[in-house]
Tab-separated table of C-alpha atoms and ligand atoms in Angstrom:
chain	number	residue	atom	x	y	z
M	1	MET	CA	-23.119	14.495	39.029
M	2	ASP	CA	-23.193	14.220	35.976
M	3	SER	CA	-20.074	13.981	33.892
M	4	MET	CA	-19.804	17.112	31.937
M	5	ALA	CA	-20.433	18.477	34.892
M	6	LEU	CA	-17.495	16.534	37.095
M	7	ILE	CA	-15.364	16.939	34.201
M	8	SER	CA	-15.423	21.296	34.265
M	9	ARG	CA	-15.290	20.776	37.749
M	10	ALA	CA	-12.310	18.745	38.399
M	11	GLU	CA	-10.437	21.110	35.207
M	12	THR	CA	-10.817	24.220	38.151
M	13	ALA	CA	-10.584	22.540	41.445
M	14	HIS	CA	-8.273	19.808	40.452
M	15	GLU	CA	-9.711	16.698	42.787
M	16	LEU	CA	-12.071	14.175	42.060
M	17	THR	CA	-13.374	11.676	44.582
M	18	GLN	CA	-12.939	7.879	43.974
M	19	SER	CA	-16.512	7.303	43.232
M	20	GLU	CA	-15.896	10.278	41.053
M	21	LEU	CA	-12.955	9.001	39.189
M	22	LEU	CA	-14.518	5.844	38.681
M	23	GLN	CA	-18.235	7.491	37.048
M	24	LEU	CA	-14.970	8.877	34.016
M	25	LEU	CA	-13.363	6.216	33.521
M	26	GLN	CA	-16.373	4.066	32.636
M	27	ASP	CA	-17.845	6.690	31.014
M	28	GLN	CA	-16.807	6.519	27.354
M	29	HIS	CA	-19.043	9.533	25.614
M	30	ILE	CA	-17.281	11.959	27.780
M	31	ASN	CA	-13.282	10.641	26.131
M	32	ASP	CA	-12.646	13.571	23.721
M	33	ALA	CA	-14.578	16.123	26.889
M	34	LEU	CA	-12.415	14.868	29.090
M	35	PHE	CA	-8.800	14.900	26.574
M	36	ALA	CA	-9.022	18.494	25.906
M	37	ALA	CA	-10.045	19.387	29.749
M	38	ALA	CA	-6.487	17.867	29.964
M	39	ASP	CA	-5.339	19.860	26.501
M	40	ARG	CA	-6.345	22.949	28.505
M	41	VAL	CA	-4.851	22.360	32.231
M	42	ARG	CA	-1.439	21.822	30.830
M	43	GLN	CA	-1.137	24.992	28.407
M	44	LYS	CA	-2.958	26.312	31.167
M	45	TYR	CA	-0.338	25.816	34.613
M	46	VAL	CA	2.988	23.892	32.087
M	47	GLY	CA	2.554	25.891	29.446
M	48	PRO	CA	2.705	24.863	24.939
M	49	GLU	CA	6.507	23.800	25.419
M	50	VAL	CA	7.071	20.643	25.610
M	51	HIS	CA	10.671	19.080	27.274
M	52	LEU	CA	12.448	16.563	25.824
M	53	ARG	CA	15.119	14.201	28.509
M	54	ALA	CA	17.514	11.718	26.155
M	55	LEU	CA	16.849	8.113	27.143
M	56	ILE	CA	19.951	5.940	27.885
M	57	GLU	CA	19.028	2.627	28.436
M	58	PHE	CA	21.611	1.090	29.923
M	59	THR	CA	21.822	-2.745	31.341
M	60	ASN	CA	18.899	-5.616	29.580
M	61	ILE	CA	20.139	-7.389	32.294
M	62	CYS	CA	17.288	-8.091	35.740
M	63	CYS	CA	17.182	-10.106	37.943
M	64	ASN	CA	13.421	-9.134	38.370
M	65	ASN	CA	10.469	-11.742	36.864
M	66	CYS	CA	7.830	-9.124	36.408
M	67	LEU	CA	5.616	-11.433	34.730
M	68	TYR	CA	4.734	-8.787	31.464
M	69	CYS	CA	7.699	-7.451	31.284
M	70	GLY	CA	10.596	-8.289	28.237
M	71	LEU	CA	13.377	-7.639	30.560
M	72	GLN	CA	12.169	-10.404	32.700
M	73	SER	CA	15.110	-12.494	33.934
M	74	GLN	CA	13.046	-15.906	33.162
M	75	ASN	CA	13.092	-14.776	29.258
M	76	ARG	CA	15.708	-16.953	27.134
M	77	ALA	CA	15.007	-15.096	23.756
M	78	ILE	CA	16.476	-11.356	24.225
M	79	THR	CA	20.347	-10.965	24.240
M	80	ARG	CA	21.491	-9.004	27.227
M	81	TYR	CA	23.921	-6.003	27.074
M	82	ARG	CA	25.346	-3.940	30.034
M	83	MET	CA	27.029	-0.749	28.951
M	84	ALA	CA	30.166	0.209	30.224
M	85	PRO	CA	30.473	2.978	32.251
M	86	GLN	CA	33.130	5.001	29.695
M	87	GLU	CA	30.050	4.059	26.718
M	88	ILE	CA	27.535	5.073	29.007
M	89	PHE	CA	28.845	8.662	29.444
M	90	ALA	CA	30.174	8.865	25.491
M	91	LEU	CA	26.230	8.676	24.701
M	92	ALA	CA	25.459	11.664	27.531
M	93	GLN	CA	28.079	13.758	25.788
M	94	LYS	CA	26.385	12.849	22.603
M	95	ALA	CA	22.985	13.982	24.742
M	96	VAL	CA	24.891	17.102	24.621
M	97	GLN	CA	25.550	17.705	21.755
M	98	TYR	CA	21.958	16.975	20.414
M	99	GLY	CA	20.992	19.954	22.722
M	100	TYR	CA	19.734	17.720	25.176
M	101	LYS	CA	19.354	19.062	28.819
M	102	THR	CA	18.622	15.755	30.567
M	103	VAL	CA	19.804	12.428	30.627
M	104	VAL	CA	17.494	9.518	31.052
M	105	LEU	CA	19.536	6.182	33.146
M	106	GLN	CA	17.228	3.533	32.131
M	107	GLY	CA	18.417	-0.098	33.172
M	108	GLY	CA	16.963	-3.486	34.471
M	109	GLU	CA	18.053	-4.425	38.504
M	110	ASP	CA	21.258	-5.351	37.109
M	111	PRO	CA	23.457	-5.316	40.691
M	112	PHE	CA	26.706	-4.797	38.352
M	113	PHE	CA	25.582	-1.258	38.738
M	114	THR	CA	26.615	-0.915	42.877
M	115	ALA	CA	26.426	2.427	44.245
M	116	ASP	CA	30.156	2.671	44.042
M	117	ILE	CA	30.169	1.835	40.302
M	118	LEU	CA	27.663	4.399	39.349
M	119	VAL	CA	28.007	7.446	42.130
M	120	PRO	CA	31.745	8.722	40.060
M	121	LEU	CA	29.314	8.199	36.681
M	122	LEU	CA	26.711	10.680	38.092
M	123	ARG	CA	29.590	12.812	38.970
M	124	GLN	CA	31.173	12.579	35.967
M	125	ILE	CA	27.786	13.349	33.934
M	126	LYS	CA	27.030	16.125	35.865
M	127	GLY	CA	29.944	17.779	35.246
M	128	LEU	CA	28.237	17.932	32.019
M	129	GLY	CA	25.658	20.411	33.091
M	130	LEU	CA	23.012	17.680	32.045
M	131	ALA	CA	19.187	16.977	34.715
M	132	VAL	CA	19.863	13.340	35.028
M	133	THR	CA	17.351	11.448	35.256
M	134	LEU	CA	17.852	7.465	37.474
M	135	SER	CA	15.200	4.138	36.345
M	136	ILE	CA	17.104	1.693	38.094
M	137	GLY	CA	14.496	0.390	39.997
M	138	GLU	CA	14.013	-0.810	43.854
M	139	ARG	CA	17.347	0.081	45.706
M	140	PRO	CA	17.801	0.938	49.681
M	141	ARG	CA	17.718	4.178	51.016
M	142	SER	CA	21.258	4.607	51.558
M	143	ASP	CA	21.922	3.671	47.913
M	144	TYR	CA	19.370	6.601	46.905
M	145	GLN	CA	20.998	9.261	49.122
M	146	ARG	CA	24.088	8.443	47.498
M	147	PHE	CA	23.154	9.473	44.484
M	148	LYS	CA	21.320	12.523	45.357
M	149	GLU	CA	24.296	13.125	46.426
M	150	ALA	CA	26.404	12.867	43.580
M	151	GLY	CA	23.577	14.584	41.937
M	152	ALA	CA	20.808	12.525	40.436
M	153	ASP	CA	17.679	15.231	40.287
M	154	ARG	CA	15.108	12.661	39.360
M	155	TYR	CA	13.790	9.784	39.498
M	156	LEU	CA	11.485	7.504	37.621
M	157	LEU	CA	10.374	4.530	39.379
M	158	ARG	CA	6.622	3.365	38.730
M	159	ILE	CA	4.179	1.786	40.870
M	160	GLU	CA	3.288	-0.791	37.996
M	161	THR	CA	-0.113	-1.217	40.128
M	162	THR	CA	-1.216	0.233	43.329
M	163	ASP	CA	-3.962	-3.271	43.653
M	164	PRO	CA	-2.650	-5.750	46.125
M	165	ALA	CA	-3.755	-8.679	44.301
M	166	LEU	CA	-2.618	-7.781	41.233
M	167	TYR	CA	0.974	-6.395	42.882
M	168	GLU	CA	2.059	-9.391	43.957
M	169	LYS	CA	0.618	-11.691	40.757
M	170	TYR	CA	2.347	-9.734	38.317
M	171	HIS	CA	5.359	-9.247	40.371
M	172	PRO	CA	6.825	-12.495	42.021
M	173	GLY	CA	9.017	-11.946	44.965
M	174	MET	CA	8.818	-8.883	45.275
M	175	SER	CA	6.201	-6.000	47.964
M	176	LEU	CA	3.747	-3.533	46.374
M	177	ALA	CA	5.109	-2.244	50.440
M	178	ASN	CA	9.227	-1.993	49.025
M	179	ARG	CA	7.733	-0.075	46.179
M	180	LEU	CA	6.044	2.535	47.944
M	181	ARG	CA	9.165	2.192	50.651
M	182	CYS	CA	11.246	3.175	47.872
M	183	LEU	CA	8.744	6.118	46.141
M	184	GLN	CA	8.307	7.287	49.972
M	185	ASP	CA	12.338	7.182	50.370
M	186	LEU	CA	13.176	9.265	46.951
M	187	LYS	CA	10.178	11.845	47.538
M	188	GLU	CA	12.073	12.537	51.256
M	189	LEU	CA	15.177	12.398	50.235
M	190	GLY	CA	14.464	15.787	47.687
M	191	TYR	CA	13.917	14.093	44.074
M	192	GLU	CA	11.827	14.931	41.795
M	193	THR	CA	10.023	11.508	41.776
M	194	GLY	CA	8.175	10.231	39.210
M	195	THR	CA	5.635	7.302	39.073
M	196	GLY	CA	2.849	5.860	37.320
M	197	VAL	CA	1.607	2.108	35.965
M	198	LEU	CA	0.478	0.377	33.483
M	199	VAL	CA	-3.333	0.364	31.894
M	200	GLY	CA	-4.864	-2.480	30.493
M	201	LEU	CA	-3.059	-5.625	32.331
M	202	PRO	CA	-5.631	-8.800	32.591
M	203	GLU	CA	-7.898	-8.475	35.999
M	204	GLN	CA	-7.032	-5.005	36.301
M	205	THR	CA	-10.838	-2.813	37.172
M	206	GLU	CA	-11.450	0.729	36.507
M	207	LEU	CA	-11.904	0.709	40.286
M	208	SER	CA	-8.132	0.182	40.792
M	209	LEU	CA	-7.373	2.504	37.787
M	210	ALA	CA	-9.243	5.542	39.780
M	211	ARG	CA	-7.727	4.022	43.304
M	212	ASP	CA	-4.084	4.578	40.879
M	213	ILE	CA	-4.954	7.815	40.280
M	214	LEU	CA	-5.770	8.435	43.762
M	215	PHE	CA	-2.102	7.510	44.738
M	216	PHE	CA	-0.331	9.794	42.121
M	217	LYS	CA	-2.387	12.997	44.187
M	218	GLN	CA	-1.248	11.787	47.758
M	219	LEU	CA	2.496	10.832	46.798
M	220	GLY	CA	2.392	14.223	45.254
M	221	ALA	CA	4.392	12.484	42.273
M	222	ASP	CA	6.460	15.435	39.837
M	223	MET	CA	6.106	12.742	37.079
M	224	ILE	CA	3.687	10.615	35.597
M	225	GLY	CA	4.247	8.038	32.814
M	226	LEU	CA	1.736	6.178	32.624
M	227	GLY	CA	0.964	3.631	29.162
M	228	PRO	CA	-0.419	0.656	27.900
M	229	PHE	CA	0.122	-2.818	28.737
M	230	ILE	CA	1.369	-4.519	25.723
M	231	PRO	CA	1.619	-8.493	25.145
M	232	ASN	CA	5.250	-9.334	25.048
M	233	PRO	CA	5.594	-13.323	23.574
M	234	ASP	CA	8.572	-14.196	24.760
M	235	THR	CA	6.165	-13.550	28.870
M	236	PRO	CA	4.173	-15.506	30.833
M	237	LEU	CA	1.071	-12.807	29.891
M	238	LYS	CA	1.872	-13.358	26.127
M	239	ASP	CA	-1.690	-14.173	24.993
M	240	ALA	CA	-4.205	-11.191	26.746
M	241	PRO	CA	-6.038	-9.383	24.942
M	242	VAL	CA	-4.576	-6.855	22.538
M	243	PRO	CA	-4.637	-3.531	24.353
M	244	ARG	CA	-6.475	0.029	23.118
M	245	LEU	CA	-4.819	3.103	23.767
M	246	THR	CA	-7.596	5.264	25.203
M	247	PRO	CA	-8.207	3.867	28.405
M	248	ALA	CA	-4.546	5.013	28.854
M	249	LEU	CA	-4.848	8.060	27.553
M	250	LYS	CA	-8.288	8.730	29.757
M	251	VAL	CA	-6.012	7.818	33.307
M	252	MET	CA	-3.374	10.179	31.364
M	253	ALA	CA	-5.650	13.009	31.398
M	254	LEU	CA	-7.722	12.575	34.702
M	255	ALA	CA	-3.803	12.681	35.782
M	256	ARG	CA	-3.035	16.368	34.324
M	257	LEU	CA	-6.825	17.184	36.051
M	258	LEU	CA	-5.571	16.317	39.034
M	259	LEU	CA	-1.941	17.923	39.352
M	260	PRO	CA	-2.263	20.240	37.162
M	261	ASP	CA	1.216	21.374	37.031
M	262	ILE	CA	3.461	17.990	36.742
M	263	ASN	CA	5.674	16.404	33.768
M	264	ILE	CA	3.976	14.010	32.228
M	265	PRO	CA	5.290	12.693	29.510
M	266	ALA	CA	3.464	11.059	26.252
M	267	THR	CA	5.074	7.658	26.004
M	268	THR	CA	7.067	4.718	23.748
M	269	SER	CA	3.796	2.405	24.312
M	270	MET	CA	1.068	4.791	23.224
M	271	GLU	CA	3.419	5.399	19.999
M	272	THR	CA	4.169	1.687	19.250
M	273	LEU	CA	-0.009	1.446	20.240
M	274	GLU	CA	-0.915	3.858	17.680
M	275	ALA	CA	1.055	6.039	14.639
M	276	GLN	CA	-0.445	9.351	16.127
M	277	GLY	CA	-0.186	8.126	20.001
M	278	ARG	CA	2.153	10.536	21.057
M	279	PHE	CA	0.524	13.367	19.139
M	280	LYS	CA	-2.755	12.456	20.976
M	281	ALA	CA	-0.820	12.233	24.257
M	282	LEU	CA	0.527	16.004	23.959
M	283	GLN	CA	-3.410	16.964	22.652
M	284	SER	CA	-4.871	15.142	26.184
M	285	GLY	CA	-2.481	15.989	29.229
M	286	ALA	CA	1.206	15.626	28.342
M	287	ASN	CA	4.348	17.789	27.999
M	288	VAL	CA	7.378	16.007	27.420
M	289	ILE	CA	8.815	13.218	25.410
M	290	MET	CA	11.593	10.729	25.731
M	291	PRO	CA	13.475	10.657	22.746
M	292	ASN	CA	15.510	7.267	22.703
M	293	ILE	CA	19.037	7.827	21.687
M	294	THR	CA	20.326	4.415	23.649
M	295	GLY	CA	22.566	2.797	20.221
M	296	GLU	CA	20.626	0.551	17.375
M	297	GLU	CA	22.328	-3.417	18.839
M	298	GLU	CA	21.323	-2.561	22.300
M	299	ARG	CA	17.805	-0.668	21.564
M	300	LYS	CA	17.083	-3.515	19.783
M	301	ASN	CA	17.874	-6.111	22.640
M	302	TYR	CA	15.896	-3.682	25.879
M	303	ALA	CA	13.089	-5.305	24.347
M	304	LEU	CA	9.903	-4.070	26.843
M	305	TYR	CA	6.889	-5.231	24.628
M	306	PRO	CA	6.780	-5.755	21.100
M	307	GLY	CA	7.166	-2.672	18.419
M	308	LYS	CA	9.328	-1.005	20.641
M	309	ASN	CA	12.116	0.091	18.432
M	310	ALA	CA	11.190	4.066	17.875
M	311	SER	CA	14.101	4.922	15.355
M	312	MET	CA	15.786	8.160	16.617
M	313	PRO	CA	19.338	7.995	17.020
M	314	SER	CA	20.340	11.291	15.878
M	315	ALA	CA	21.105	15.155	15.797
M	316	ARG	CA	18.997	15.300	12.430
M	317	ALA	CA	15.798	12.973	14.105
M	318	ARG	CA	16.108	15.726	16.958
M	319	ARG	CA	15.337	17.867	14.612
M	320	GLN	CA	12.449	16.473	12.441
M	321	LEU	CA	11.222	15.909	15.526
M	322	GLU	CA	11.444	19.549	16.702
M	323	ALA	CA	9.803	21.025	13.751
M	324	GLN	CA	6.865	18.963	13.370
M	325	LEU	CA	5.824	19.488	17.396
M	326	LYS	CA	6.473	23.547	16.264
M	327	ALA	CA	3.943	23.123	13.288
M	328	ALA	CA	1.704	21.442	15.808
M	329	GLY	CA	2.048	24.793	18.465
M	330	ARG	CA	4.374	23.125	20.649
M	331	PRO	CA	7.536	24.407	20.672
M	332	VAL	CA	10.669	22.606	22.165
M	333	SER	CA	11.806	24.171	25.705
M	334	ALA	CA	15.246	25.581	25.674
M	335	GLY	CA	15.083	24.551	29.293
M	336	TYR	CA	15.571	21.759	32.262
M	337	GLY	CA	11.709	21.215	32.600
M	338	TRP	CA	11.926	21.098	35.958
M	339	HIS	CA	8.552	21.150	37.872
M	340	HIS	CA	8.040	23.944	39.391
M	341	LYS	CA	4.811	23.459	42.201
M	342	SER	CA	2.123	25.888	41.175
M	343	ARG	CA	-0.153	25.327	44.514
N	1	5AD	N1	4.156	-3.287	28.048
N	1	5AD	C1	3.932	-1.732	28.407
N	1	5AD	N2	4.555	-1.442	29.083
N	1	5AD	C2	5.731	-1.740	30.145
N	1	5AD	N3	6.370	-2.235	31.179
N	1	5AD	C3	6.774	-3.431	31.027
N	1	5AD	N4	6.742	-4.416	30.315
N	1	5AD	C4	5.258	-3.574	29.418
N	1	5AD	C5	4.435	-3.784	28.288
N	1	5AD	N5	4.686	-5.030	28.316
N	1	5AD	C6	7.255	-1.180	31.161
N	1	5AD	C7	6.931	-0.947	32.859
N	1	5AD	C8	8.256	-0.464	33.099
N	1	5AD	C9	8.914	0.331	32.439
N	1	5AD	C10	9.793	0.509	31.725
N	1	5AD	O1	8.696	-0.579	31.045
N	1	5AD	O2	5.464	-0.337	33.778
N	1	5AD	O3	8.040	0.331	34.541
């Protein structure tokens, strides 16, 4: 079938096969039509509103060694930090003052933050009336269960790539099977579960990206966060080719076509790559932004990739963003922005 026909069918049926996804990923003539279709599907299923989630990067200590990531344990070039639970709570209070309804607690896989430390903190933060998203990597199911019982609502764990050979190569000492186990546990425990991939890793093919998109659907993801891989000078992948935004936008748009009612952020890495990246993403299927409210000092050292520093700490910055979004016809939501399943 020709690519334009595939897009219009996917816009109503929300299905594409692996070979159809591959065709659309490879066809460079249909990109604008694909983005426009994803924009219409977003409008139809989740409306014009943008949900803001306050991101708190509370530790950059990580025991893993992912080859692309600046937080990898072997990187000696960054200063490591770990916020105390009461500092994290103070930031959550700030999030409430700024008008946020959700906080995202993100960190490296830091052994200090056991369930015994996190459970009381989660309960305390839930007492503020916030929705809480965790993004702290792979844990035993029993931890996920305790976090859920303490009130955690959502969990972000990117699969990064579903390609077994690439996964093993870029995640020494880790296994794709365990990552899949984690995602399965999170779904079963009733979390709104988010996953996603890096787009543009060396040796990643379009076929592999097509399979990634089918995986999102098969998992029944509630959220998909993805972005371009940006080479980090302090990592073994520092000499990888300079990334482009378009392939990541295409994967995102295709995810919107297949999973029409989910939440999809315009990610920081999209913004980092192109000044207008965030707005392009919002016009190609995205409906969420995650402003970073971590303090200046810590933020500098949460260096996943270069340029990731967008400053947005204040109430004023939030009002500016709201005004910009409103001018673009995208009001900021006053609600929690749950995933409302339409099918
Ligand atoms: N470029 C882009 N994204 C990256 N991440 C880690 N390193 C990089 C990089 N060099 C992403 C991973 C992780 C998320 C928190 O940051 O996908 O899941």
